[in-house]
Amino acid sequence: QVQLQESGPGLVKPSETLSLTCAVSGYSISTGSYWGWIRRPPGKGLEWIGSFYRTGSTSYNPSLKSRVSISVDTSKNQFSLKLTSVTAADTAVYYCARYPDHWGQGTLVTVSP
Amino acid sequence: DIVMTQTPLFLSVTPGQPASISCKSTQSPLHSDGKTYLYWYLQKPGQSPQLLIYEVSSRISGVPDRFSGSGSGTDFTLKISRVEAEDVGLYYCMQGIHPMYTFGQGTKLEIK
């Protein structure tokens, strides 16, 4: 059974970098499938952040592309999200997922001084 | 970029009555492999989104058969034949033509 678990700081200061990690169990990232990150700001809908296939072919939401990067560590079977120069608008619940059917429980990240 | 537009954004339904959500895309999520990568999710309060329907009309195992998906091209629909109290939450359509994914704005379903 595929399971995903997000981890990282719940509070980030404005202008700093948001960093989250998604630990995957029950399935090897190297095997295949598309993986990535989605977020849901308070009171708003889901927003796709970015995705990758195995260890290559990464793509990002054009609205975030200049600030976002996703990296993969196959030895630990996990992948990470970095979002730079954050503002209050980046406050959201962040989910990692194996598209389209397995999602983590989500982690709330608040951007505040 | 593909834009997904859901209507309505809010539904208030009496238990036992049907409900329908429309999802229109600016481009067809039809892939060169012949599959249409259109999905429907339900996000219940306090939970992660759960996949209900994949590839337009295929129900995920365990999803009640009162849920059905249909459509083609750029017009898609999720129907609930008889709404139950446990169906409350936010419904999203998503297109998944890699390398881009796009969600609809979400439709909130409440029980009258």
PDB file of C-alpha atoms in Angstrom:
ATOM      1  CA  GLN A   1       0.000   0.000   0.000  1.00  0.00           C
ATOM      2  CA  VAL A   2       1.448   3.310  -1.101  1.00  0.00           C
ATOM      3  CA  GLN A   3       1.779   5.884   1.650  1.00  0.00           C
ATOM      4  CA  LEU A   4       3.114   9.432   1.514  1.00  0.00           C
ATOM      5  CA  GLN A   5       4.037  11.643   4.442  1.00  0.00           C
ATOM      6  CA  GLU A   6       4.923  15.326   4.280  1.00  0.00           C
ATOM      7  CA  SER A   7       7.324  16.903   6.747  1.00  0.00           C
ATOM      8  CA  GLY A   8       8.882  20.309   7.274  1.00  0.00           C
ATOM      9  CA  PRO A   9       8.557  23.573   9.191  1.00  0.00           C
ATOM     10  CA  GLY A  10       5.030  24.782   9.819  1.00  0.00           C
ATOM     11  CA  LEU A  11       6.101  28.407   9.999  1.00  0.00           C
ATOM     12  CA  VAL A  12       8.265  30.280   7.494  1.00  0.00           C
ATOM     13  CA  LYS A  13       9.172  33.951   7.511  1.00  0.00           C
ATOM     14  CA  PRO A  14       8.385  36.193   4.532  1.00  0.00           C
ATOM     15  CA  SER A  15      11.126  36.302   1.875  1.00  0.00           C
ATOM     16  CA  GLU A  16      12.622  33.011   3.137  1.00  0.00           C
ATOM     17  CA  THR A  17      12.527  29.563   1.532  1.00  0.00           C
ATOM     18  CA  LEU A  18       9.828  26.991   2.217  1.00  0.00           C
ATOM     19  CA  SER A  19      11.237  23.452   2.281  1.00  0.00           C
ATOM     20  CA  LEU A  20       9.162  20.286   2.537  1.00  0.00           C
ATOM     21  CA  THR A  21       9.952  16.605   2.149  1.00  0.00           C
ATOM     22  CA  CYS A  22       7.674  13.759   1.137  1.00  0.00           C
ATOM     23  CA  ALA A  23       8.611  10.291   2.374  1.00  0.00           C
ATOM     24  CA  VAL A  24       7.163   7.473   0.288  1.00  0.00           C
ATOM     25  CA  SER A  25       6.594   3.917   1.480  1.00  0.00           C
ATOM     26  CA  GLY A  26       5.082   0.890  -0.193  1.00  0.00           C
ATOM     27  CA  TYR A  27       6.282   1.841  -3.673  1.00  0.00           C
ATOM     28  CA  SER A  28       9.612   2.834  -5.180  1.00  0.00           C
ATOM     29  CA  ILE A  29       9.737   6.260  -6.814  1.00  0.00           C
ATOM     30  CA  SER A  30      12.228   4.817  -9.285  1.00  0.00           C
ATOM     31  CA  THR A  31       9.696   2.282 -10.524  1.00  0.00           C
ATOM     32  CA  GLY A  32       7.534   4.821 -12.264  1.00  0.00           C
ATOM     33  CA  SER A  33       4.395   6.958 -11.919  1.00  0.00           C
ATOM     34  CA  TYR A  34       4.104  10.709 -11.713  1.00  0.00           C
ATOM     35  CA  TRP A  35       4.753  12.389  -8.376  1.00  0.00           C
ATOM     36  CA  GLY A  36       4.466  15.929  -7.157  1.00  0.00           C
ATOM     37  CA  TRP A  37       3.103  18.671  -4.960  1.00  0.00           C
ATOM     38  CA  ILE A  38      -0.262  20.393  -4.667  1.00  0.00           C
ATOM     39  CA  ARG A  39      -1.391  23.075  -2.240  1.00  0.00           C
ATOM     40  CA  ARG A  40      -4.628  24.497  -0.944  1.00  0.00           C
ATOM     41  CA  PRO A  41      -4.561  28.057   0.442  1.00  0.00           C
ATOM     42  CA  PRO A  42      -7.120  28.852   3.165  1.00  0.00           C
ATOM     43  CA  GLY A  43     -10.563  29.379   1.676  1.00  0.00           C
ATOM     44  CA  LYS A  44      -9.373  28.554  -1.826  1.00  0.00           C
ATOM     45  CA  GLY A  45      -9.175  25.547  -4.103  1.00  0.00           C
ATOM     46  CA  LEU A  46      -6.422  23.122  -5.013  1.00  0.00           C
ATOM     47  CA  GLU A  47      -3.414  24.413  -6.929  1.00  0.00           C
ATOM     48  CA  TRP A  48      -0.962  22.186  -8.731  1.00  0.00           C
ATOM     49  CA  ILE A  49       2.627  23.175  -7.894  1.00  0.00           C
ATOM     50  CA  GLY A  50       4.765  20.760  -9.861  1.00  0.00           C
ATOM     51  CA  SER A  51       5.423  17.158 -10.763  1.00  0.00           C
ATOM     52  CA  PHE A  52       8.048  14.740 -12.025  1.00  0.00           C
ATOM     53  CA  TYR A  53       8.334  11.301 -13.545  1.00  0.00           C
ATOM     54  CA  ARG A  54      10.887   8.995 -11.857  1.00  0.00           C
ATOM     55  CA  THR A  55      13.998  11.136 -11.518  1.00  0.00           C
ATOM     56  CA  GLY A  56      13.579  13.280 -14.589  1.00  0.00           C
ATOM     57  CA  SER A  57      11.053  15.258 -16.594  1.00  0.00           C
ATOM     58  CA  THR A  58      10.101  17.790 -13.955  1.00  0.00           C
ATOM     59  CA  SER A  59       7.435  20.402 -14.681  1.00  0.00           C
ATOM     60  CA  TYR A  60       6.124  23.349 -12.731  1.00  0.00           C
ATOM     61  CA  ASN A  61       3.077  25.570 -12.555  1.00  0.00           C
ATOM     62  CA  PRO A  62       3.969  28.596 -14.721  1.00  0.00           C
ATOM     63  CA  SER A  63       2.728  30.934 -12.003  1.00  0.00           C
ATOM     64  CA  LEU A  64       5.332  29.524  -9.570  1.00  0.00           C
ATOM     65  CA  LYS A  65       8.045  28.391 -11.956  1.00  0.00           C
ATOM     66  CA  SER A  66      10.564  31.101 -11.087  1.00  0.00           C
ATOM     67  CA  ARG A  67      10.438  30.214  -7.376  1.00  0.00           C
ATOM     68  CA  VAL A  68       9.886  26.457  -7.179  1.00  0.00           C
ATOM     69  CA  SER A  69      12.062  23.390  -7.494  1.00  0.00           C
ATOM     70  CA  ILE A  70      11.430  19.701  -6.845  1.00  0.00           C
ATOM     71  CA  SER A  71      14.268  17.305  -6.159  1.00  0.00           C
ATOM     72  CA  VAL A  72      14.343  13.547  -5.705  1.00  0.00           C
ATOM     73  CA  ASP A  73      16.392  11.277  -3.441  1.00  0.00           C
ATOM     74  CA  THR A  74      15.878   7.729  -4.662  1.00  0.00           C
ATOM     75  CA  SER A  75      18.169   6.286  -1.973  1.00  0.00           C
ATOM     76  CA  LYS A  76      15.718   7.494   0.664  1.00  0.00           C
ATOM     77  CA  ASN A  77      12.650   7.074  -1.564  1.00  0.00           C
ATOM     78  CA  GLN A  78      11.611  10.648  -0.987  1.00  0.00           C
ATOM     79  CA  PHE A  79      11.248  13.921  -2.837  1.00  0.00           C
ATOM     80  CA  SER A  80      11.381  17.522  -1.771  1.00  0.00           C
ATOM     81  CA  LEU A  81       9.865  20.891  -2.536  1.00  0.00           C
ATOM     82  CA  LYS A  82      11.596  24.252  -2.281  1.00  0.00           C
ATOM     83  CA  LEU A  83       9.706  27.491  -2.763  1.00  0.00           C
ATOM     84  CA  THR A  84      11.775  30.646  -2.507  1.00  0.00           C
ATOM     85  CA  SER A  85      10.888  34.242  -1.586  1.00  0.00           C
ATOM     86  CA  VAL A  86       7.651  33.265   0.115  1.00  0.00           C
ATOM     87  CA  THR A  87       4.889  35.697   1.013  1.00  0.00           C
ATOM     88  CA  ALA A  88       1.645  35.407   2.947  1.00  0.00           C
ATOM     89  CA  ALA A  89       0.012  34.226  -0.284  1.00  0.00           C
ATOM     90  CA  ASP A  90       2.036  31.007  -0.015  1.00  0.00           C
ATOM     91  CA  THR A  91       0.294  30.078   3.236  1.00  0.00           C
ATOM     92  CA  ALA A  92      -1.465  26.802   2.489  1.00  0.00           C
ATOM     93  CA  VAL A  93      -1.849  23.134   3.236  1.00  0.00           C
ATOM     94  CA  TYR A  94       0.769  21.418   1.098  1.00  0.00           C
ATOM     95  CA  TYR A  95       0.166  17.893  -0.174  1.00  0.00           C
ATOM     96  CA  CYS A  96       2.515  15.488  -1.856  1.00  0.00           C
ATOM     97  CA  ALA A  97       0.997  12.910  -4.153  1.00  0.00           C
ATOM     98  CA  ARG A  98       1.485  10.040  -6.521  1.00  0.00           C
ATOM     99  CA  TYR A  99      -0.801  11.117  -9.316  1.00  0.00           C
ATOM    100  CA  PRO A 100      -3.616  10.633  -9.448  1.00  0.00           C
ATOM    101  CA  ASP A 101      -4.622   8.322  -6.639  1.00  0.00           C
ATOM    102  CA  HIS A 102      -2.410   8.569  -3.556  1.00  0.00           C
ATOM    103  CA  TRP A 103      -2.022  11.710  -1.480  1.00  0.00           C
ATOM    104  CA  GLY A 104      -0.321  12.516   1.797  1.00  0.00           C
ATOM    105  CA  GLN A 105      -2.340  13.864   4.681  1.00  0.00           C
ATOM    106  CA  GLY A 106      -1.058  17.378   4.033  1.00  0.00           C
ATOM    107  CA  THR A 107       0.933  19.816   6.142  1.00  0.00           C
ATOM    108  CA  LEU A 108       0.000  23.390   6.960  1.00  0.00           C
ATOM    109  CA  VAL A 109       2.676  25.962   6.215  1.00  0.00           C
ATOM    110  CA  THR A 110       2.090  29.480   7.458  1.00  0.00           C
ATOM    111  CA  VAL A 111       4.135  32.395   6.171  1.00  0.00           C
ATOM    112  CA  SER A 112       4.365  34.989   8.900  1.00  0.00           C
ATOM    113  CA  PRO A 113       6.960  37.128  10.671  1.00  0.00           C
TER     114      PRO A 113
ATOM    115  CA  ASP B   1      -2.327  26.286 -20.236  1.00  0.00           C
ATOM    116  CA  ILE B   2      -5.496  24.262 -19.800  1.00  0.00           C
ATOM    117  CA  VAL B   3      -8.116  26.003 -17.667  1.00  0.00           C
ATOM    118  CA  MET B   4     -10.817  23.954 -15.943  1.00  0.00           C
ATOM    119  CA  THR B   5     -14.139  25.660 -15.128  1.00  0.00           C
ATOM    120  CA  GLN B   6     -16.598  24.023 -12.768  1.00  0.00           C
ATOM    121  CA  THR B   7     -20.263  24.875 -12.350  1.00  0.00           C
ATOM    122  CA  PRO B   8     -21.958  25.351 -10.030  1.00  0.00           C
ATOM    123  CA  LEU B   9     -19.545  26.374  -7.306  1.00  0.00           C
ATOM    124  CA  PHE B  10     -22.092  25.599  -4.615  1.00  0.00           C
ATOM    125  CA  LEU B  11     -24.758  22.906  -4.311  1.00  0.00           C
ATOM    126  CA  SER B  12     -27.308  22.456  -1.553  1.00  0.00           C
ATOM    127  CA  VAL B  13     -29.065  19.116  -1.963  1.00  0.00           C
ATOM    128  CA  THR B  14     -31.766  17.250  -0.062  1.00  0.00           C
ATOM    129  CA  PRO B  15     -30.742  13.686   0.856  1.00  0.00           C
ATOM    130  CA  GLY B  16     -31.953  11.227  -1.727  1.00  0.00           C
ATOM    131  CA  GLN B  17     -32.000  13.817  -4.504  1.00  0.00           C
ATOM    132  CA  PRO B  18     -29.576  13.848  -7.440  1.00  0.00           C
ATOM    133  CA  ALA B  19     -26.725  16.270  -7.983  1.00  0.00           C
ATOM    134  CA  SER B  20     -24.633  17.160 -11.005  1.00  0.00           C
ATOM    135  CA  ILE B  21     -21.386  19.076 -11.457  1.00  0.00           C
ATOM    136  CA  SER B  22     -20.084  20.292 -14.788  1.00  0.00           C
ATOM    137  CA  CYS B  23     -16.422  20.689 -15.683  1.00  0.00           C
ATOM    138  CA  LYS B  24     -15.360  22.369 -18.894  1.00  0.00           C
ATOM    139  CA  SER B  25     -11.763  22.516 -20.111  1.00  0.00           C
ATOM    140  CA  THR B  26     -10.227  24.952 -22.580  1.00  0.00           C
ATOM    141  CA  GLN B  27      -8.466  22.057 -24.286  1.00  0.00           C
ATOM    142  CA  SER B  28      -9.309  18.385 -24.421  1.00  0.00           C
ATOM    143  CA  PRO B  29      -7.397  16.218 -21.929  1.00  0.00           C
ATOM    144  CA  LEU B  30      -7.264  13.515 -24.581  1.00  0.00           C
ATOM    145  CA  HIS B  31      -3.789  12.009 -24.735  1.00  0.00           C
ATOM    146  CA  SER B  32      -2.102  10.549 -27.790  1.00  0.00           C
ATOM    147  CA  ASP B  33      -2.442   7.139 -26.132  1.00  0.00           C
ATOM    148  CA  GLY B  34      -6.215   7.415 -26.615  1.00  0.00           C
ATOM    149  CA  LYS B  35      -7.048   7.941 -22.957  1.00  0.00           C
ATOM    150  CA  THR B  36      -8.728  11.063 -21.601  1.00  0.00           C
ATOM    151  CA  TYR B  37      -7.024  12.066 -18.363  1.00  0.00           C
ATOM    152  CA  LEU B  38      -9.941  13.689 -16.567  1.00  0.00           C
ATOM    153  CA  TYR B  39     -10.394  12.952 -12.884  1.00  0.00           C
ATOM    154  CA  TRP B  40     -12.882  13.754 -10.121  1.00  0.00           C
ATOM    155  CA  TYR B  41     -11.940  14.150  -6.461  1.00  0.00           C
ATOM    156  CA  LEU B  42     -13.867  14.668  -3.247  1.00  0.00           C
ATOM    157  CA  GLN B  43     -12.192  16.479  -0.379  1.00  0.00           C
ATOM    158  CA  LYS B  44     -14.094  15.911   2.834  1.00  0.00           C
ATOM    159  CA  PRO B  45     -13.559  18.368   5.685  1.00  0.00           C
ATOM    160  CA  GLY B  46     -10.192  17.818   7.347  1.00  0.00           C
ATOM    161  CA  GLN B  47      -9.106  15.170   4.857  1.00  0.00           C
ATOM    162  CA  SER B  48      -6.922  14.893   1.779  1.00  0.00           C
ATOM    163  CA  PRO B  49      -8.664  14.738  -1.579  1.00  0.00           C
ATOM    164  CA  GLN B  50      -9.802  11.243  -2.497  1.00  0.00           C
ATOM    165  CA  LEU B  51     -10.014  10.068  -6.074  1.00  0.00           C
ATOM    166  CA  LEU B  52     -13.529   9.085  -7.107  1.00  0.00           C
ATOM    167  CA  ILE B  53     -13.373   8.820 -10.897  1.00  0.00           C
ATOM    168  CA  TYR B  54     -10.443   8.420 -13.307  1.00  0.00           C
ATOM    169  CA  GLU B  55     -10.274   8.674 -17.076  1.00  0.00           C
ATOM    170  CA  VAL B  56     -13.695  10.369 -17.251  1.00  0.00           C
ATOM    171  CA  SER B  57     -15.905   7.514 -16.147  1.00  0.00           C
ATOM    172  CA  SER B  58     -14.029   4.746 -14.304  1.00  0.00           C
ATOM    173  CA  ARG B  59     -14.932   4.494 -10.633  1.00  0.00           C
ATOM    174  CA  ILE B  60     -12.203   3.796  -8.086  1.00  0.00           C
ATOM    175  CA  SER B  61     -12.720   0.554  -6.157  1.00  0.00           C
ATOM    176  CA  GLY B  62     -14.912   1.192  -3.128  1.00  0.00           C
ATOM    177  CA  VAL B  63     -16.591   4.304  -4.520  1.00  0.00           C
ATOM    178  CA  PRO B  64     -20.379   3.867  -4.372  1.00  0.00           C
ATOM    179  CA  ASP B  65     -22.086   3.334  -7.703  1.00  0.00           C
ATOM    180  CA  ARG B  66     -24.277   6.383  -7.102  1.00  0.00           C
ATOM    181  CA  PHE B  67     -21.258   8.328  -8.370  1.00  0.00           C
ATOM    182  CA  SER B  68     -20.790   8.404 -12.134  1.00  0.00           C
ATOM    183  CA  GLY B  69     -18.667  10.374 -14.550  1.00  0.00           C
ATOM    184  CA  SER B  70     -19.288  11.119 -18.189  1.00  0.00           C
ATOM    185  CA  GLY B  71     -18.278  13.392 -21.008  1.00  0.00           C
ATOM    186  CA  SER B  72     -15.844  13.814 -23.846  1.00  0.00           C
ATOM    187  CA  GLY B  73     -13.860  16.469 -25.614  1.00  0.00           C
ATOM    188  CA  THR B  74     -13.949  19.475 -23.321  1.00  0.00           C
ATOM    189  CA  ASP B  75     -17.199  18.862 -21.411  1.00  0.00           C
ATOM    190  CA  PHE B  76     -17.403  16.532 -18.446  1.00  0.00           C
ATOM    191  CA  THR B  77     -19.948  15.803 -15.727  1.00  0.00           C
ATOM    192  CA  LEU B  78     -19.985  14.167 -12.319  1.00  0.00           C
ATOM    193  CA  LYS B  79     -23.382  12.901 -11.212  1.00  0.00           C
ATOM    194  CA  ILE B  80     -24.557  11.651  -7.856  1.00  0.00           C
ATOM    195  CA  SER B  81     -27.778   9.731  -8.322  1.00  0.00           C
ATOM    196  CA  ARG B  82     -28.944   9.989  -4.706  1.00  0.00           C
ATOM    197  CA  VAL B  83     -27.013  12.294  -2.406  1.00  0.00           C
ATOM    198  CA  GLU B  84     -26.214  11.026   1.078  1.00  0.00           C
ATOM    199  CA  ALA B  85     -25.008  12.925   4.135  1.00  0.00           C
ATOM    200  CA  GLU B  86     -21.491  11.485   3.759  1.00  0.00           C
ATOM    201  CA  ASP B  87     -21.142  13.110   0.322  1.00  0.00           C
ATOM    202  CA  VAL B  88     -20.593  16.611   1.739  1.00  0.00           C
ATOM    203  CA  GLY B  89     -17.346  18.303   0.836  1.00  0.00           C
ATOM    204  CA  LEU B  90     -15.527  19.921  -2.037  1.00  0.00           C
ATOM    205  CA  TYR B  91     -15.560  18.281  -5.460  1.00  0.00           C
ATOM    206  CA  TYR B  92     -12.776  18.998  -7.929  1.00  0.00           C
ATOM    207  CA  CYS B  93     -12.188  17.988 -11.495  1.00  0.00           C
ATOM    208  CA  MET B  94      -8.577  17.720 -12.647  1.00  0.00           C
ATOM    209  CA  GLN B  95      -6.992  17.257 -16.023  1.00  0.00           C
ATOM    210  CA  GLY B  96      -3.758  15.292 -16.058  1.00  0.00           C
ATOM    211  CA  ILE B  97      -2.033  15.660 -19.387  1.00  0.00           C
ATOM    212  CA  HIS B  98       1.565  15.613 -18.246  1.00  0.00           C
ATOM    213  CA  PRO B  99       3.565  17.699 -17.848  1.00  0.00           C
ATOM    214  CA  MET B 100       0.744  19.926 -16.669  1.00  0.00           C
ATOM    215  CA  TYR B 101      -2.067  19.317 -14.231  1.00  0.00           C
ATOM    216  CA  THR B 102      -4.944  21.700 -13.632  1.00  0.00           C
ATOM    217  CA  PHE B 103      -7.785  21.686 -11.119  1.00  0.00           C
ATOM    218  CA  GLY B 104     -11.217  23.201 -11.373  1.00  0.00           C
ATOM    219  CA  GLN B 105     -12.139  25.793  -8.749  1.00  0.00           C
ATOM    220  CA  GLY B 106     -14.053  23.271  -6.673  1.00  0.00           C
ATOM    221  CA  THR B 107     -17.771  22.764  -6.002  1.00  0.00           C
ATOM    222  CA  LYS B 108     -18.971  22.744  -2.416  1.00  0.00           C
ATOM    223  CA  LEU B 109     -21.761  20.279  -1.718  1.00  0.00           C
ATOM    224  CA  GLU B 110     -23.851  20.702   1.377  1.00  0.00           C
ATOM    225  CA  ILE B 111     -26.884  18.822   2.627  1.00  0.00           C
ATOM    226  CA  LYS B 112     -30.152  20.695   3.109  1.00  0.00           C
TER     227      LYS B 112
END
